[in-house]
Each structure stands twice: as C-alpha cells, then as structure tokens.
PDB file of C-alpha atoms in Angstrom:
ATOM      1  CA  VAL A   1    -178.774  64.861-220.531  1.00 94.00           C
ATOM      2  CA  GLN A   2    -176.652  63.447-217.789  1.00 97.00           C
ATOM      3  CA  LEU A   3    -173.386  61.480-218.459  1.00 97.00           C
ATOM      4  CA  VAL A   4    -172.317  58.935-215.642  1.00 96.00           C
ATOM      5  CA  GLU A   5    -168.671  57.508-216.187  1.00 96.00           C
ATOM      6  CA  SER A   6    -167.676  54.132-214.307  1.00 96.00           C
ATOM      7  CA  GLY A   7    -164.820  51.803-214.772  1.00 97.00           C
ATOM      8  CA  GLY A   8    -161.914  53.718-213.638  1.00 96.00           C
ATOM      9  CA  GLY A   9    -159.337  52.341-211.143  1.00 97.00           C
ATOM     10  CA  LEU A  10    -155.836  51.253-210.346  1.00 98.00           C
ATOM     11  CA  VAL A  11    -153.969  49.086-212.728  1.00 98.00           C
ATOM     12  CA  GLN A  12    -150.478  48.109-213.423  1.00 98.00           C
ATOM     13  CA  PRO A  13    -148.436  49.350-216.498  1.00 98.00           C
ATOM     14  CA  GLY A  14    -149.457  46.968-219.533  1.00 98.00           C
ATOM     15  CA  GLY A  15    -152.955  46.365-218.018  1.00 98.00           C
ATOM     16  CA  SER A  16    -156.474  46.974-219.217  1.00 98.00           C
ATOM     17  CA  LEU A  17    -159.564  48.856-218.172  1.00 98.00           C
ATOM     18  CA  ARG A  18    -162.848  49.515-220.013  1.00 98.00           C
ATOM     19  CA  LEU A  19    -164.852  52.585-219.205  1.00 98.00           C
ATOM     20  CA  SER A  20    -168.307  53.275-219.641  1.00 98.00           C
ATOM     21  CA  CYS A  21    -170.505  56.183-219.895  1.00 98.00           C
ATOM     22  CA  LEU A  22    -174.223  56.063-219.657  1.00 97.00           C
ATOM     23  CA  ALA A  23    -176.107  59.065-221.129  1.00 96.00           C
ATOM     24  CA  SER A  24    -179.631  59.719-219.862  1.00 96.00           C
ATOM     25  CA  GLY A  25    -181.074  60.989-223.121  1.00 92.00           C
ATOM     26  CA  TYR A  26    -180.333  61.401-226.858  1.00 91.00           C
ATOM     27  CA  THR A  27    -176.787  62.018-228.009  1.00 93.00           C
ATOM     28  CA  TYR A  28    -174.909  61.861-231.463  1.00 94.00           C
ATOM     29  CA  CYS A  29    -171.297  62.730-231.020  1.00 96.00           C
ATOM     30  CA  MET A  30    -169.604  61.438-227.818  1.00 97.00           C
ATOM     31  CA  GLY A  31    -165.840  61.664-226.886  1.00 97.00           C
ATOM     32  CA  TRP A  32    -163.382  61.106-224.173  1.00 98.00           C
ATOM     33  CA  PHE A  33    -161.147  63.623-222.728  1.00 98.00           C
ATOM     34  CA  GLY A  34    -158.546  62.960-220.135  1.00 98.00           C
ATOM     35  CA  GLN A  35    -157.205  65.696-217.761  1.00 97.00           C
ATOM     36  CA  THR A  36    -154.253  65.473-215.195  1.00 96.00           C
ATOM     37  CA  PRO A  37    -153.794  68.035-212.368  1.00 93.00           C
ATOM     38  CA  GLY A  38    -152.948  71.612-213.788  1.00 94.00           C
ATOM     39  CA  LYS A  39    -153.514  70.855-217.248  1.00 95.00           C
ATOM     40  CA  GLU A  40    -156.138  71.360-219.869  1.00 95.00           C
ATOM     41  CA  ARG A  41    -158.643  68.500-220.851  1.00 96.00           C
ATOM     42  CA  GLU A  42    -157.081  66.538-223.560  1.00 96.00           C
ATOM     43  CA  GLY A  43    -159.021  64.713-226.224  1.00 97.00           C
ATOM     44  CA  VAL A  44    -158.576  60.952-226.497  1.00 98.00           C
ATOM     45  CA  ALA A  45    -161.237  59.588-228.585  1.00 98.00           C
ATOM     46  CA  ALA A  46    -164.412  60.548-230.508  1.00 98.00           C
ATOM     47  CA  ILE A  47    -167.299  58.706-232.099  1.00 97.00           C
ATOM     48  CA  ASP A  48    -170.496  59.344-233.635  1.00 95.00           C
ATOM     49  CA  SER A  49    -173.823  57.241-233.668  1.00 93.00           C
ATOM     50  CA  ASP A  50    -172.737  55.797-237.355  1.00 94.00           C
ATOM     51  CA  GLY A  51    -169.715  54.317-235.893  1.00 93.00           C
ATOM     52  CA  LYS A  52    -167.131  56.892-237.196  1.00 96.00           C
ATOM     53  CA  SER A  53    -164.344  57.465-234.713  1.00 97.00           C
ATOM     54  CA  ILE A  54    -160.916  59.059-234.299  1.00 97.00           C
ATOM     55  CA  HIS A  55    -158.325  58.321-231.765  1.00 98.00           C
ATOM     56  CA  ALA A  56    -155.595  60.478-230.521  1.00 97.00           C
ATOM     57  CA  ILE A  57    -152.305  59.622-231.727  1.00 97.00           C
ATOM     58  CA  SER A  58    -150.869  58.750-228.450  1.00 96.00           C
ATOM     59  CA  VAL A  59    -153.628  56.061-227.916  1.00 97.00           C
ATOM     60  CA  GLU A  60    -153.837  54.787-231.574  1.00 96.00           C
ATOM     61  CA  GLY A  61    -153.716  51.142-231.372  1.00 96.00           C
ATOM     62  CA  ARG A  62    -153.880  51.119-227.579  1.00 98.00           C
ATOM     63  CA  PHE A  63    -157.414  52.420-226.762  1.00 98.00           C
ATOM     64  CA  ALA A  64    -160.539  51.708-228.605  1.00 98.00           C
ATOM     65  CA  ILE A  65    -163.935  53.769-228.535  1.00 98.00           C
ATOM     66  CA  SER A  66    -167.242  52.414-229.080  1.00 97.00           C
ATOM     67  CA  LYS A  67    -170.743  53.296-228.626  1.00 96.00           C
ATOM     68  CA  ASP A  68    -174.018  51.143-228.230  1.00 94.00           C
ATOM     69  CA  ASN A  69    -176.779  53.304-229.571  1.00 92.00           C
ATOM     70  CA  ALA A  70    -179.421  51.028-227.936  1.00 93.00           C
ATOM     71  CA  LYS A  71    -178.064  51.345-224.185  1.00 93.00           C
ATOM     72  CA  ASN A  72    -177.100  54.979-224.985  1.00 93.00           C
ATOM     73  CA  THR A  73    -173.854  53.959-223.666  1.00 96.00           C
ATOM     74  CA  LEU A  74    -170.279  55.109-224.585  1.00 97.00           C
ATOM     75  CA  TYR A  75    -167.157  52.817-223.892  1.00 98.00           C
ATOM     76  CA  LEU A  76    -163.420  53.193-224.197  1.00 98.00           C
ATOM     77  CA  GLN A  77    -161.297  50.038-224.252  1.00 98.00           C
ATOM     78  CA  MET A  78    -158.054  50.728-222.746  1.00 98.00           C
ATOM     79  CA  ASP A  79    -155.247  48.123-223.199  1.00 98.00           C
ATOM     80  CA  SER A  80    -151.366  48.263-222.796  1.00 98.00           C
ATOM     81  CA  LEU A  81    -151.963  50.908-220.431  1.00 98.00           C
ATOM     82  CA  LYS A  82    -148.742  53.223-219.661  1.00 98.00           C
ATOM     83  CA  VAL A  83    -148.074  55.238-216.375  1.00 97.00           C
ATOM     84  CA  GLU A  84    -148.456  58.512-218.615  1.00 96.00           C
ATOM     85  CA  ASP A  85    -152.427  57.554-219.170  1.00 98.00           C
ATOM     86  CA  THR A  86    -152.998  58.414-215.514  1.00 98.00           C
ATOM     87  CA  ALA A  87    -155.780  60.951-215.342  1.00 98.00           C
ATOM     88  CA  VAL A  88    -159.349  61.816-214.826  1.00 98.00           C
ATOM     89  CA  TYR A  89    -161.220  60.690-217.708  1.00 98.00           C
ATOM     90  CA  TYR A  90    -164.034  62.576-218.681  1.00 98.00           C
ATOM     91  CA  CYS A  91    -167.203  61.488-221.161  1.00 98.00           C
ATOM     92  CA  ALA A  92    -168.548  64.253-223.315  1.00 98.00           C
ATOM     93  CA  ALA A  93    -171.429  64.213-225.487  1.00 97.00           C
ATOM     94  CA  ASP A  94    -173.688  66.548-228.096  1.00 95.00           C
ATOM     95  CA  PRO A  95    -176.728  65.973-229.695  1.00 91.00           C
ATOM     96  CA  ALA A  96    -175.399  67.482-232.766  1.00 91.00           C
ATOM     97  CA  ALA A  97    -173.618  65.711-235.623  1.00 91.00           C
ATOM     98  CA  CYS A  98    -169.739  65.209-235.042  1.00 93.00           C
ATOM     99  CA  VAL A  99    -167.884  68.039-237.321  1.00 92.00           C
ATOM    100  CA  TRP A 100    -165.685  65.304-239.125  1.00 93.00           C
ATOM    101  CA  TYR A 101    -164.430  68.034-241.310  1.00 93.00           C
ATOM    102  CA  LEU A 102    -162.709  69.553-238.660  1.00 93.00           C
ATOM    103  CA  PRO A 103    -161.406  66.292-236.803  1.00 92.00           C
ATOM    104  CA  ASP A 104    -159.182  68.044-234.443  1.00 92.00           C
ATOM    105  CA  PHE A 105    -162.163  70.347-233.249  1.00 92.00           C
ATOM    106  CA  VAL A 106    -164.165  66.941-232.891  1.00 92.00           C
ATOM    107  CA  LEU A 107    -161.213  65.231-230.840  1.00 93.00           C
ATOM    108  CA  SER A 108    -159.741  67.954-228.864  1.00 93.00           C
ATOM    109  CA  ARG A 109    -161.933  70.979-228.179  1.00 93.00           C
ATOM    110  CA  THR A 110    -164.230  70.960-225.230  1.00 93.00           C
ATOM    111  CA  GLU A 111    -166.718  73.283-226.875  1.00 94.00           C
ATOM    112  CA  ALA A 112    -167.652  70.827-229.197  1.00 94.00           C
ATOM    113  CA  TYR A 113    -169.571  69.283-226.603  1.00 96.00           C
ATOM    114  CA  THR A 114    -172.669  70.347-224.518  1.00 96.00           C
ATOM    115  CA  TYR A 115    -172.872  67.735-221.909  1.00 97.00           C
ATOM    116  CA  TRP A 116    -169.922  66.379-219.473  1.00 98.00           C
ATOM    117  CA  GLY A 117    -169.798  63.699-216.918  1.00 97.00           C
ATOM    118  CA  GLN A 118    -168.223  63.720-213.577  1.00 96.00           C
ATOM    119  CA  GLY A 119    -165.135  61.890-214.458  1.00 97.00           C
ATOM    120  CA  THR A 120    -163.629  58.875-213.307  1.00 97.00           C
ATOM    121  CA  GLN A 121    -159.974  58.318-212.213  1.00 98.00           C
ATOM    122  CA  VAL A 122    -157.713  55.971-213.870  1.00 98.00           C
ATOM    123  CA  THR A 123    -154.344  55.541-212.097  1.00 98.00           C
ATOM    124  CA  VAL A 124    -151.653  53.433-213.817  1.00 98.00           C
ATOM    125  CA  SER A 125    -148.864  52.455-211.284  1.00 96.00           C
TER     126      SER A 125
END
C-alpha cells in the first residue's frame, strides 16, 4: 500500500489547511504524525474505518481527522494554526484494527503502523 500526502504549505497563524492522504490499497487504522528537525515523530490524530478517532491534546478542538473509505482517503482539517504546529506531517496506515484499548499506542507509537507516506511540509509563519 502506498500513501501519498498533499495539502501542506505556508499559512499565517490563525489560518487553516486541509491535508489529504490517498491510499493505494486497503487500510483500516490510519493516523497523522508530525515531525520537526531533531525530534521524533509525534502523534497528532488517529481514526479507524468505523469513524472512531482520537486527537492529541495539543490539537484538540483545532484539528479534525476524518476518513472517506470509498475514496481510500484520510484527511486532517487544521484550523487556528499556531507557529508551533510547523512540522512535516506524515500519514500512516495499517490494515489491522486500531488497538483502542491502548489509545496512546494508536495515537503516538510509530510501530502501530505498517505503511507511511513521504510527508508534507506545513509551515505556520
């Protein structure tokens, strides 16, 4: 399965962006991670094909993850962007169900996902 992200760019603080991630095959559990230079990837949000989702506290109320199963596409609506949201955002996916009884694992652990996109840069300045 290949994942292709799009939608990143430069935006002013308070602005909005919508990231998209197109999957070439079947996925069930999907997530977004953000990474800044010198740091590990941090979980932003995750969702399964039934629509159950989780968001990091830092983005709760500002970002919203969604998934269109018919289009094999994952989205991240990013509103009220802050300078500290600047990062490369990666789409991640796995064909297995999200392990919701371990929510931190689903949200934050890269080993929860088999497939990764190439990343898209989001710069808030």
